[in-house]
Coordinates of C-alpha atoms in Angstrom, one line a residue:
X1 CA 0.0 0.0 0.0
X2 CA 1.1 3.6 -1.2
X3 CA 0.9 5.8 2.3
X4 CA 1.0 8.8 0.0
X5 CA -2.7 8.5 -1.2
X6 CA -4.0 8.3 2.4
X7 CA -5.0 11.6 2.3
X8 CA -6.9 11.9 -0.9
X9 CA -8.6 8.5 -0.1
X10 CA -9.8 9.6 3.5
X11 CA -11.1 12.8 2.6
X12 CA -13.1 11.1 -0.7
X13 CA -14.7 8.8 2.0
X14 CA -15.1 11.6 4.6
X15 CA -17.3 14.1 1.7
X16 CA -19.4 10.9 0.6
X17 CA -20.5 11.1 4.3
X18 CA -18.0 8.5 5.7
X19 CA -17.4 4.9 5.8
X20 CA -20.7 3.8 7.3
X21 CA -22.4 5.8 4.6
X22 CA -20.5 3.0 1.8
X23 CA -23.2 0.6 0.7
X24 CA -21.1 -1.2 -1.8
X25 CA -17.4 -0.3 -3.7
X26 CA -15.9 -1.2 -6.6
X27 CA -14.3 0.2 -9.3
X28 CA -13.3 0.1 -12.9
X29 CA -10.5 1.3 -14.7
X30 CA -10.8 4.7 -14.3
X31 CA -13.5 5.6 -11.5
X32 CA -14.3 4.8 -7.7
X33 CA -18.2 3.3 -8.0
X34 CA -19.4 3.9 -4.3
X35 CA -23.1 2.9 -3.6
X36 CA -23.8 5.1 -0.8
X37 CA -26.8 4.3 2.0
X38 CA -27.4 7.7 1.4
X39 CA -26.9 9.8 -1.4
X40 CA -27.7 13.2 0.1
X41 CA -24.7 12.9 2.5
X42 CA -22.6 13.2 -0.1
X43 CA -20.5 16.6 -1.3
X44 CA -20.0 16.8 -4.9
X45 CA -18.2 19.5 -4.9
X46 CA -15.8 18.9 -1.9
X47 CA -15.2 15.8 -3.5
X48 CA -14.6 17.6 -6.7
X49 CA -11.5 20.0 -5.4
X50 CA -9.8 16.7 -3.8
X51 CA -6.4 16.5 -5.1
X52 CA -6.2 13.6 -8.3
X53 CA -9.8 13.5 -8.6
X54 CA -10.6 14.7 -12.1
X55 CA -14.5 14.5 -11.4
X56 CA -17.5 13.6 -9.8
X57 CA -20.6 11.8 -11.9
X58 CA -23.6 11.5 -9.6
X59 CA -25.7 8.8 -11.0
X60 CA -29.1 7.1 -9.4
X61 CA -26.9 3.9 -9.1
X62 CA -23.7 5.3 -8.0
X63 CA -21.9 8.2 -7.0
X64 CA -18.8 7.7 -9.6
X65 CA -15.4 9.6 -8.5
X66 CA -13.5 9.5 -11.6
X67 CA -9.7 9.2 -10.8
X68 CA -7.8 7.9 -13.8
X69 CA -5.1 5.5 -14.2
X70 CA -4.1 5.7 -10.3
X71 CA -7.8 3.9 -9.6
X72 CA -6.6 0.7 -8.4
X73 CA -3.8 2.5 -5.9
X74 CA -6.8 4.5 -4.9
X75 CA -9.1 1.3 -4.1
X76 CA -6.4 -0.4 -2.6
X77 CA -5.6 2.1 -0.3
X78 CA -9.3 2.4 0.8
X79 CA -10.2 -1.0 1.2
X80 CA -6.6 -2.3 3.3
X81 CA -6.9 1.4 5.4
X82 CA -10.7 -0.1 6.2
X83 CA -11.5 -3.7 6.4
X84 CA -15.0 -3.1 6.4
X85 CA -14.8 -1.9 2.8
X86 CA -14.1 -5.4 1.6
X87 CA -17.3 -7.0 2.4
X88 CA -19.6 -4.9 1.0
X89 CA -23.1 -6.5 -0.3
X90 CA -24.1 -6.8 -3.4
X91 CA -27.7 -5.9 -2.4
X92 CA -28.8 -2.6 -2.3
X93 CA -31.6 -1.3 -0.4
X94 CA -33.8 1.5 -1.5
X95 CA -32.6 3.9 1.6
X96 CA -33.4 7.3 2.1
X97 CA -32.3 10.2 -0.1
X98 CA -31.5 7.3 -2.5
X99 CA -33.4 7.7 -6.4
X100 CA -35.2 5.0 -7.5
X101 CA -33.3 3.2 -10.5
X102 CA -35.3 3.3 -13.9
X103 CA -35.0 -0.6 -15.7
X104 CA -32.0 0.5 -18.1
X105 CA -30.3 1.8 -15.4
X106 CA -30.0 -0.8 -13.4
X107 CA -29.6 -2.5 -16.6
X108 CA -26.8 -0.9 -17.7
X109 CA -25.1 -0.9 -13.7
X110 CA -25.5 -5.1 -13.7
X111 CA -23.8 -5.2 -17.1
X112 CA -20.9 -3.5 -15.9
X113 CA -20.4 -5.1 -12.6
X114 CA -20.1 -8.3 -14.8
X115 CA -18.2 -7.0 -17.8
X116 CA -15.4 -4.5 -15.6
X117 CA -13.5 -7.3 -13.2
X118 CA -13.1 -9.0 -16.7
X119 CA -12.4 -6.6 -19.5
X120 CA -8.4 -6.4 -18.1
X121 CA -7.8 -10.0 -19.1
X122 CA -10.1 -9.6 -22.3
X123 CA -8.1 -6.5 -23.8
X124 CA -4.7 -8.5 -22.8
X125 CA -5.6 -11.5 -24.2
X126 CA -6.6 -9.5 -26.9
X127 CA -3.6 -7.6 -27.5
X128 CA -1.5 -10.4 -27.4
X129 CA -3.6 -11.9 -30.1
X130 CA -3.6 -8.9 -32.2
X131 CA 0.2 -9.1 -31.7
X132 CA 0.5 -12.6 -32.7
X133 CA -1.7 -12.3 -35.9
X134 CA 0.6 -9.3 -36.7
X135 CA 4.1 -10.8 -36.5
X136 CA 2.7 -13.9 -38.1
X137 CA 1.6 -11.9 -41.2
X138 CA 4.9 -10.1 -41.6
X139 CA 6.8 -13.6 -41.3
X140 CA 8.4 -12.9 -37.7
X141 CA 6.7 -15.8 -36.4
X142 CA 5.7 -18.9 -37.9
X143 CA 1.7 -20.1 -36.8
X144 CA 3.4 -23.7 -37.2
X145 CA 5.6 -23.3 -34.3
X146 CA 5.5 -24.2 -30.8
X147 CA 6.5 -20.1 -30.1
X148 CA 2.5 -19.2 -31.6
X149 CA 0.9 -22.3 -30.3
X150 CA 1.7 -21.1 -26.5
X151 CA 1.0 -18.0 -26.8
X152 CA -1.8 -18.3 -29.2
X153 CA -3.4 -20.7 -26.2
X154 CA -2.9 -17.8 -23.9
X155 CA -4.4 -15.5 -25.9
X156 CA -7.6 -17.2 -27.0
X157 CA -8.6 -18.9 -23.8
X158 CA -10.2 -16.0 -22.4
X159 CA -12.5 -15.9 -24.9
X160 CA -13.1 -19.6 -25.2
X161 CA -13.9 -20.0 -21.5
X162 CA -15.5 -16.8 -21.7
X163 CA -18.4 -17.9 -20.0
X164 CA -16.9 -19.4 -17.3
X165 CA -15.4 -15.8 -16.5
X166 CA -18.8 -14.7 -17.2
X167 CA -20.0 -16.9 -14.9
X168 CA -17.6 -16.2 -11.9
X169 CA -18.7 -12.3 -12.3
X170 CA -22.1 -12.4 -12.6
X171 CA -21.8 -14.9 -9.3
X172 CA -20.6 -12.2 -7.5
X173 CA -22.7 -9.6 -8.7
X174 CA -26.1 -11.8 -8.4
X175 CA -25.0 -13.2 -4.7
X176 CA -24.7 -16.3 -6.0
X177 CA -22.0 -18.9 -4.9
X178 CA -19.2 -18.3 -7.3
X179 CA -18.0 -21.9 -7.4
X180 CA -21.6 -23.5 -7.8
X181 CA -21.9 -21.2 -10.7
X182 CA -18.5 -22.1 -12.2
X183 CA -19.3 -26.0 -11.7
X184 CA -22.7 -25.4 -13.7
X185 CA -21.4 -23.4 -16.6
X186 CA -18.1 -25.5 -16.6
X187 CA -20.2 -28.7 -17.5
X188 CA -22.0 -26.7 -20.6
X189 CA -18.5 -26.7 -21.7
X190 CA -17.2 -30.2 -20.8
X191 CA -15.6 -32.0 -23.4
X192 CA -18.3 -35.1 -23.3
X193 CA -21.1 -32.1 -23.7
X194 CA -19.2 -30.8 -26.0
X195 CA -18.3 -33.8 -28.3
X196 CA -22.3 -35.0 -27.9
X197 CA -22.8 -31.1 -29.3
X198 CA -20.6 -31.5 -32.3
X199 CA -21.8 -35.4 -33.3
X200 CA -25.3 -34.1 -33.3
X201 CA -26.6 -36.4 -30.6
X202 CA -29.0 -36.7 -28.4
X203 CA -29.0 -37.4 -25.0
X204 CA -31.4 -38.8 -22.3
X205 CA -32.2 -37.7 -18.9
X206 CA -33.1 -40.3 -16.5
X207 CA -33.6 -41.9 -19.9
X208 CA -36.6 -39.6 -19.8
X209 CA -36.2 -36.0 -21.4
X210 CA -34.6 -35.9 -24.6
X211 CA -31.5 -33.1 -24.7
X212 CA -29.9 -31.7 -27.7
X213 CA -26.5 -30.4 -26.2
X214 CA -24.9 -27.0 -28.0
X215 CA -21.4 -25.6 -27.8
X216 CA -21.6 -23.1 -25.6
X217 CA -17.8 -21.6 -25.8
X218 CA -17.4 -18.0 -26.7
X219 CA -21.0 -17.4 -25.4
X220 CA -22.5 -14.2 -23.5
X221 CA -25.9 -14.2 -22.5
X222 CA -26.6 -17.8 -21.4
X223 CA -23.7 -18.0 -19.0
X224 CA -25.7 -14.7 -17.3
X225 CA -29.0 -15.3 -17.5
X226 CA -28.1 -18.9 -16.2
X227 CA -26.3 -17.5 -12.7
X228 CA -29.2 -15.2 -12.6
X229 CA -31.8 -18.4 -12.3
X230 CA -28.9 -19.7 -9.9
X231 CA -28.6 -17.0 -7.7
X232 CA -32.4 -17.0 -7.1
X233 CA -32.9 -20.8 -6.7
X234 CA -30.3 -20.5 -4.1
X235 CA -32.0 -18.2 -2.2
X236 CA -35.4 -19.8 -2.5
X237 CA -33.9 -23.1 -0.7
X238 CA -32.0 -21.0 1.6
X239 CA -34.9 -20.7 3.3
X240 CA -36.7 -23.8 3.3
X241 CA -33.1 -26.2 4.0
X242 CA -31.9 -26.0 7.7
X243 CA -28.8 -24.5 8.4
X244 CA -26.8 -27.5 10.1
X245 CA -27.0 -29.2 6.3
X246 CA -27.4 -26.0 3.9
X247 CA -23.9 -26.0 3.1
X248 CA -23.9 -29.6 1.1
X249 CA -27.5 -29.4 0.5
X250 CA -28.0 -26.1 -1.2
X251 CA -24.9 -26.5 -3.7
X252 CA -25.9 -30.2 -4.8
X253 CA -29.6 -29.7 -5.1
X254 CA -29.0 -25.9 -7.1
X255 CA -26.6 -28.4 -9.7
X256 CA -28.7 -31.3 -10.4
X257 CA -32.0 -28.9 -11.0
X258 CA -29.9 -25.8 -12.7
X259 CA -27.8 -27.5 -14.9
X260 CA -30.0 -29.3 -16.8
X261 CA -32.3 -26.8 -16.9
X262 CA -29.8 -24.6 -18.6
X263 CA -29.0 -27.4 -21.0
X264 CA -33.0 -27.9 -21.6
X265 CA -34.3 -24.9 -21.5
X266 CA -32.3 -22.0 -20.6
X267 CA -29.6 -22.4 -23.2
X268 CA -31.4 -23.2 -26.1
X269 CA -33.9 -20.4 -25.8
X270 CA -30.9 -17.6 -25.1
X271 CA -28.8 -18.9 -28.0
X272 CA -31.5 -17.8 -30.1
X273 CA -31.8 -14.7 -28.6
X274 CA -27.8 -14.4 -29.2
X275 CA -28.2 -15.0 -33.0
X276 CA -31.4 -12.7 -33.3
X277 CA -29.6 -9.5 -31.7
X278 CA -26.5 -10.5 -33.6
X279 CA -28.7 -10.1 -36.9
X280 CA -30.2 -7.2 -35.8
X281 CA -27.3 -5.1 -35.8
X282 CA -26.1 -6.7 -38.5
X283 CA -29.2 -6.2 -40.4
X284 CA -29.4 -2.3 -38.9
X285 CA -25.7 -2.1 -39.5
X286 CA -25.9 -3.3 -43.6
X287 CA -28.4 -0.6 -44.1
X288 CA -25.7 2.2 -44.7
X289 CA -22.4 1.3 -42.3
X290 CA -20.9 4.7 -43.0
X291 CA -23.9 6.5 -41.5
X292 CA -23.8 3.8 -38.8
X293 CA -20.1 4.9 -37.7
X294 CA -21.0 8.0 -37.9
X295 CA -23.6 8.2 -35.2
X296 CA -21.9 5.7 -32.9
X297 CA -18.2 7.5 -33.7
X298 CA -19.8 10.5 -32.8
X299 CA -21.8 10.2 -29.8
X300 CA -19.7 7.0 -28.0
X301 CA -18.0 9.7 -25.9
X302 CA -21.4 11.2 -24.5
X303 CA -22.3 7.0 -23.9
X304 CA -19.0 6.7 -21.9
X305 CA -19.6 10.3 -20.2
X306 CA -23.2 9.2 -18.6
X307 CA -21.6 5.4 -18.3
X308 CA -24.4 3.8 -21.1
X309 CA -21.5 2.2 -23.5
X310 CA -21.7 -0.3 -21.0
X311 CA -25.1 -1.3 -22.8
X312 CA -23.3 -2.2 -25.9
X313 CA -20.7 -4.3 -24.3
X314 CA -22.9 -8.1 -24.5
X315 CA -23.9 -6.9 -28.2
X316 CA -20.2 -6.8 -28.9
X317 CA -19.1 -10.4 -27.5
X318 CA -22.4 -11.8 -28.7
X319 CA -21.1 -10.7 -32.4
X320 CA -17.6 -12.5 -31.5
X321 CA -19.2 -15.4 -30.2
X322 CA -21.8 -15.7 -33.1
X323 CA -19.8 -14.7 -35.7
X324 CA -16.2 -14.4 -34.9
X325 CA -15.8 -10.9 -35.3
X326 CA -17.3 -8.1 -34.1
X327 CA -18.1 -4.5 -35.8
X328 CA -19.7 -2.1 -33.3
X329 CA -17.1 -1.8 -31.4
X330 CA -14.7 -0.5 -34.4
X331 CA -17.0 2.1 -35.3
X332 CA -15.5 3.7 -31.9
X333 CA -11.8 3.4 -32.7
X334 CA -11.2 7.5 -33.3
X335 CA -12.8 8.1 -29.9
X336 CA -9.1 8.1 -27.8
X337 CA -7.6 9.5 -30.3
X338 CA -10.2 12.5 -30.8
X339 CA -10.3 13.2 -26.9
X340 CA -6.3 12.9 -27.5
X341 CA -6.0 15.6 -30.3
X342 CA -8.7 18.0 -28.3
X343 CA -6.7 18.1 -25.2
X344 CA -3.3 18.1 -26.8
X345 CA -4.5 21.5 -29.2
X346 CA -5.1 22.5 -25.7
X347 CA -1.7 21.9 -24.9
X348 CA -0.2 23.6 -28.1
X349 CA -2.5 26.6 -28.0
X350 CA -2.7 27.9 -23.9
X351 CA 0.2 30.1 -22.1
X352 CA -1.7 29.4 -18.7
X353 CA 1.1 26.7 -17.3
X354 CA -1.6 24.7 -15.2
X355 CA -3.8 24.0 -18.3
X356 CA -0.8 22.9 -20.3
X357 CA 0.4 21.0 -17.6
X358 CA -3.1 19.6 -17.3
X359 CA -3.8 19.2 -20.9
X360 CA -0.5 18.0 -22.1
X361 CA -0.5 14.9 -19.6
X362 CA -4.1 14.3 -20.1
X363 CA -3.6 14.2 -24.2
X364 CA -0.6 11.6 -23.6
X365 CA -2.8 9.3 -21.8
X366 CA -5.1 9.1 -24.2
X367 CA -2.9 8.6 -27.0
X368 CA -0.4 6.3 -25.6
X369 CA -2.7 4.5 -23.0
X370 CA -6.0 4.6 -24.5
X371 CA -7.1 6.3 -21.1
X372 CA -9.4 9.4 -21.5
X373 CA -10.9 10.2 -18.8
X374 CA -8.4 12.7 -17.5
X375 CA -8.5 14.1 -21.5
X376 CA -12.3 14.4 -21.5
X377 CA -13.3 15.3 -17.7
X378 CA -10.2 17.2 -17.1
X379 CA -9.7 19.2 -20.4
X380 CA -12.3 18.9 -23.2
X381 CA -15.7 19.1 -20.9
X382 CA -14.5 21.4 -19.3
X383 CA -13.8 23.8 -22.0
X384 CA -17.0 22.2 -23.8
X385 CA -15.7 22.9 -27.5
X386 CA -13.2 20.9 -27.5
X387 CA -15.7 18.1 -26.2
X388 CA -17.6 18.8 -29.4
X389 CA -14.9 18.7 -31.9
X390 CA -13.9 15.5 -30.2
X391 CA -17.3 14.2 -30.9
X392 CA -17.1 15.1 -34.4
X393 CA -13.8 13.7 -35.0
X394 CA -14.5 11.0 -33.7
X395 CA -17.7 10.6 -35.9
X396 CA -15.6 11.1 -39.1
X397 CA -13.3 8.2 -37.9
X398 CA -16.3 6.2 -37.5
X399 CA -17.8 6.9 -40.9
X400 CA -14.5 5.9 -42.5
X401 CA -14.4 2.4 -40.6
X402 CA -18.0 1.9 -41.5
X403 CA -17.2 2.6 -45.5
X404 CA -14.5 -0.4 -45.3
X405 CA -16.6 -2.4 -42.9
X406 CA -13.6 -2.7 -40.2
X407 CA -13.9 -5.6 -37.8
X408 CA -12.5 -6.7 -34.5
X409 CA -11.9 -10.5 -34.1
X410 CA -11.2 -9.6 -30.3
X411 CA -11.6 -6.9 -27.6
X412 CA -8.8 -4.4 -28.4
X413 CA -7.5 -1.8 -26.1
X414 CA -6.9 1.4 -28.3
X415 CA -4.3 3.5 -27.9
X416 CA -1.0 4.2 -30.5
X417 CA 0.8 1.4 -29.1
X418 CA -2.2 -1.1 -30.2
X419 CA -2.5 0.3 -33.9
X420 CA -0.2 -2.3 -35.2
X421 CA -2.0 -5.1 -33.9
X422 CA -5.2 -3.4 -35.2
X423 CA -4.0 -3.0 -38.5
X424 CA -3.8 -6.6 -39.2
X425 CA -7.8 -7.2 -39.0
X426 CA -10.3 -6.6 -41.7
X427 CA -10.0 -2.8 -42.1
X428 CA -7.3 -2.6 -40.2
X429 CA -5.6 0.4 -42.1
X430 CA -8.3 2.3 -43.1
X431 CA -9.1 2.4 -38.9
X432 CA -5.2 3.6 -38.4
X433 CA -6.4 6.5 -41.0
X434 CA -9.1 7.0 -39.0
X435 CA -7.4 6.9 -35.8
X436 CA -4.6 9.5 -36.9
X437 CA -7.1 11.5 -39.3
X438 CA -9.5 12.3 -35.4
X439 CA -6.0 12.9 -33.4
X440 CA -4.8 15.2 -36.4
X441 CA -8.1 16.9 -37.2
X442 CA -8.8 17.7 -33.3
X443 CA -5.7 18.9 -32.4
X444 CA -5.7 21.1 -35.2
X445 CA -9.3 22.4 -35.3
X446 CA -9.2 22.7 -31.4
X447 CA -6.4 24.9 -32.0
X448 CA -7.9 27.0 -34.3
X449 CA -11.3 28.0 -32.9
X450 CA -11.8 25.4 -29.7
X451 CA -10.1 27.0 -27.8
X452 CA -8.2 30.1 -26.1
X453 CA -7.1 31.5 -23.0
X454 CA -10.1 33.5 -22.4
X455 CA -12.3 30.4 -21.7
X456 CA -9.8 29.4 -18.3
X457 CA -11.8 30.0 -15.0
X458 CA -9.5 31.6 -12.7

């Protein structure tokens, strides 16, 4: 534990209204995610002139203290300076001074406690894939050898056993026993189910009920949806199984009736869920791509502002799993490197030291890192026109990766250092154009008219 973010972290938990007012914390790759007992205890804008917090987004789910790269120092320090911090529920009472959620909201704040303890080992392992694919195509490294095979295991397991990550997250969010969950999903991907999947057989229960095992590797939504039934099963015999046996009793009971369920029922009916939103946006998508990139290029940076990109996320591993590739998430590639360009013609055009202190480290983040939040909350917002040009930039970039019909065979973290691996997959060059083209276009129009010195609060 770093001692010198003791200070920042106890006064962010002394203007929320203290530890007893936590409900639940976690946090994603840029932002603290408290969900406070009470929400009118909390001091947005105490917490907003703490030192290395770039902002404060008050949402009816969470009060969200973005921090930047230095989150997971900043959680660490919270939760080892106070125990109590580490066993938060996952249940949240409706308490006072508390909004009540609407449907999408609490949609949107399930998908991302599933899809941010994961999406670290899905943009490595995705990386590394891009990487491989790269160095294989220039003739670096043969696919034949044992050098690719290793690492080409490495890289494509997570999204193999994707749902048994799936299933491990969505445990913890549901309150469901995490290794119950991974024993259910694990035997929807068991070599005998799967080899009965791929021979086309049938099987019998209790030489009864008649199931058609499917593959189930790469898959999103039943690995959910399935942990979701769990979690409530559990609690239903929770209450009717004494305690002295509940331990043994509840586990074995929540298999034998869950699993096949899932294989019967459950599965089935979501995997053709899967492959109807897959052809949705496929179908929405064919209409005129171009346009398509345009309006998710231009307002992805407004989704990841009030935190609803988080809504797209299954979409986009449902189209991997379905199809292999994915090519939503593409349509977003000049989004870093907009927010990058705004806040570095920041940088180039301000004398005020602070700003272009401010600017020039939040514009390097974005670029190198693929982190924007310091770029976009700390710069670009802010100022509010280079927020706009940003948007628009980023909206060309996604028109031109519509026009070529880019594609992302896995999750890709997307920063400069990424391009190359980028630039091996379909489109791949035309969505380094469109990368450079927003960066380029930003930081020169945000020079021009987005921005001068008269705009800087003093």
């Amino acid at each position: 534990m770093d001692k010198k973010y003791n200070n920042a972290t106890e006064e962010i938990l002394k203007e929320i209204g203290g530890v007893e007012n936590v409900q639940r914390l976690i946090h994603c790759i840029t932002r603290l995610r408290f969900t406070l007992k009470d929400r009118s205890k909390a001091n947005v804008e105490a917490l907003k002139k703490i030192e290395g917090v770039i902002d404060v987004i008050m949402t009816p789910e969470q009060c969200q203290v973005v921090i930047g790269p230095k989150v997971n120092e900043y959680f660490e320090t919270m939760t080892q300076n106070h125990r109590e911090l580490q066993n938060q529920t996952e249940q949240v009472s409706d308490q006072k001074g508390k909004k009540k959620s609407s449907l999408f909201e609490k949609l949107v704040d399930t998908i991302s406690g599933i899809f941010v303890p994961i999406l670290g080992a899905l943009a490595g392992a995705g990386m590394l894939k891009g990487v491989l694919i790269a160095l294989s195509s220039a003739g670096i490294l043969s696919a034949d050898g044992g050098t690719y095979t290793i690492l080409y295991s490495l890289a494509d397991a997570m999204f193999y056993f994707m749902p048994l990550a799936l299933a491990m997250s969505a445990a913890k969010k549901f309150g469901s026993n995490m290794f119950v969950a991974f024993a259910v999903i694990a035997a929807m991907v068991y070599p005998n189910i799967l080899g009965a999947a791929s021979d086309g057989k049938v099987l019998k229960l209790f030489e009864l009920i008649s199931v058609k095992p499917m593959d189930y590797t790469n898959s999103v939504l039943p690995p959910i949806i399935i942990v979701y039934v769990l979690s409530k099963f559990e609690k239903l015999l929770n209450k009717f199984i004494p305690a002295m046996v509940r331990t043994i009793f509840v586990p074995l009971i929540s298999m034998i009736v869950i699993f096949p369920l899932a294989l019967i029922v459950i599965g089935p009916v979501l995997s053709i869920v899967s492959t109807w939103i897959a052809t949705a946006f496929t179908s929405i998508y064919g209409i005129c791509p171009p346009v398509a990139g345009a309006v998710v290029g231009g307002f992805w940076t407004l989704g990841i502002v009030l935190g609803l990109h988080w809504g797209f996320f299954p979409v986009v591993m449902n189209n991997i799993g379905t199809y292999g590739y994915d090519t939503l998430l593409p349509l977003t590639i000049a989004t870093n490197f907009a927010s990058a360009g705004a806040a570095f013609g920041v940088f180039l055009k301000t004398k005020n030291k602070k700003v272009k202190e401010i600017a020039g480290s939040a514009a390097f983040s974005a670029f190198v890192g693929g982190v924007t939040e310091p770029a976009v909350y700390g710069v670009n917002l802010k100022y509010k026109r280079p927020f706009y040009i940003g948007c628009i930039f980023s909206a060309i970039g996604g028109a031109i990766v519509g026009a070529v019909a880019g594609q992302y065979t896995a999750i890709m973290a997307v920063c400069a250092v990424t391009l190359p691996a980028i630039a091996t997959f379909k489109g791949g060059l035309a969505m380094v154009a469109a990368s450079l083209i927003a960066f380029l276009g930003a930081t020169i129009t945000t020079y021009l008219v987005g921005f001068n010195d008269s705009m800087i609060e003093q």
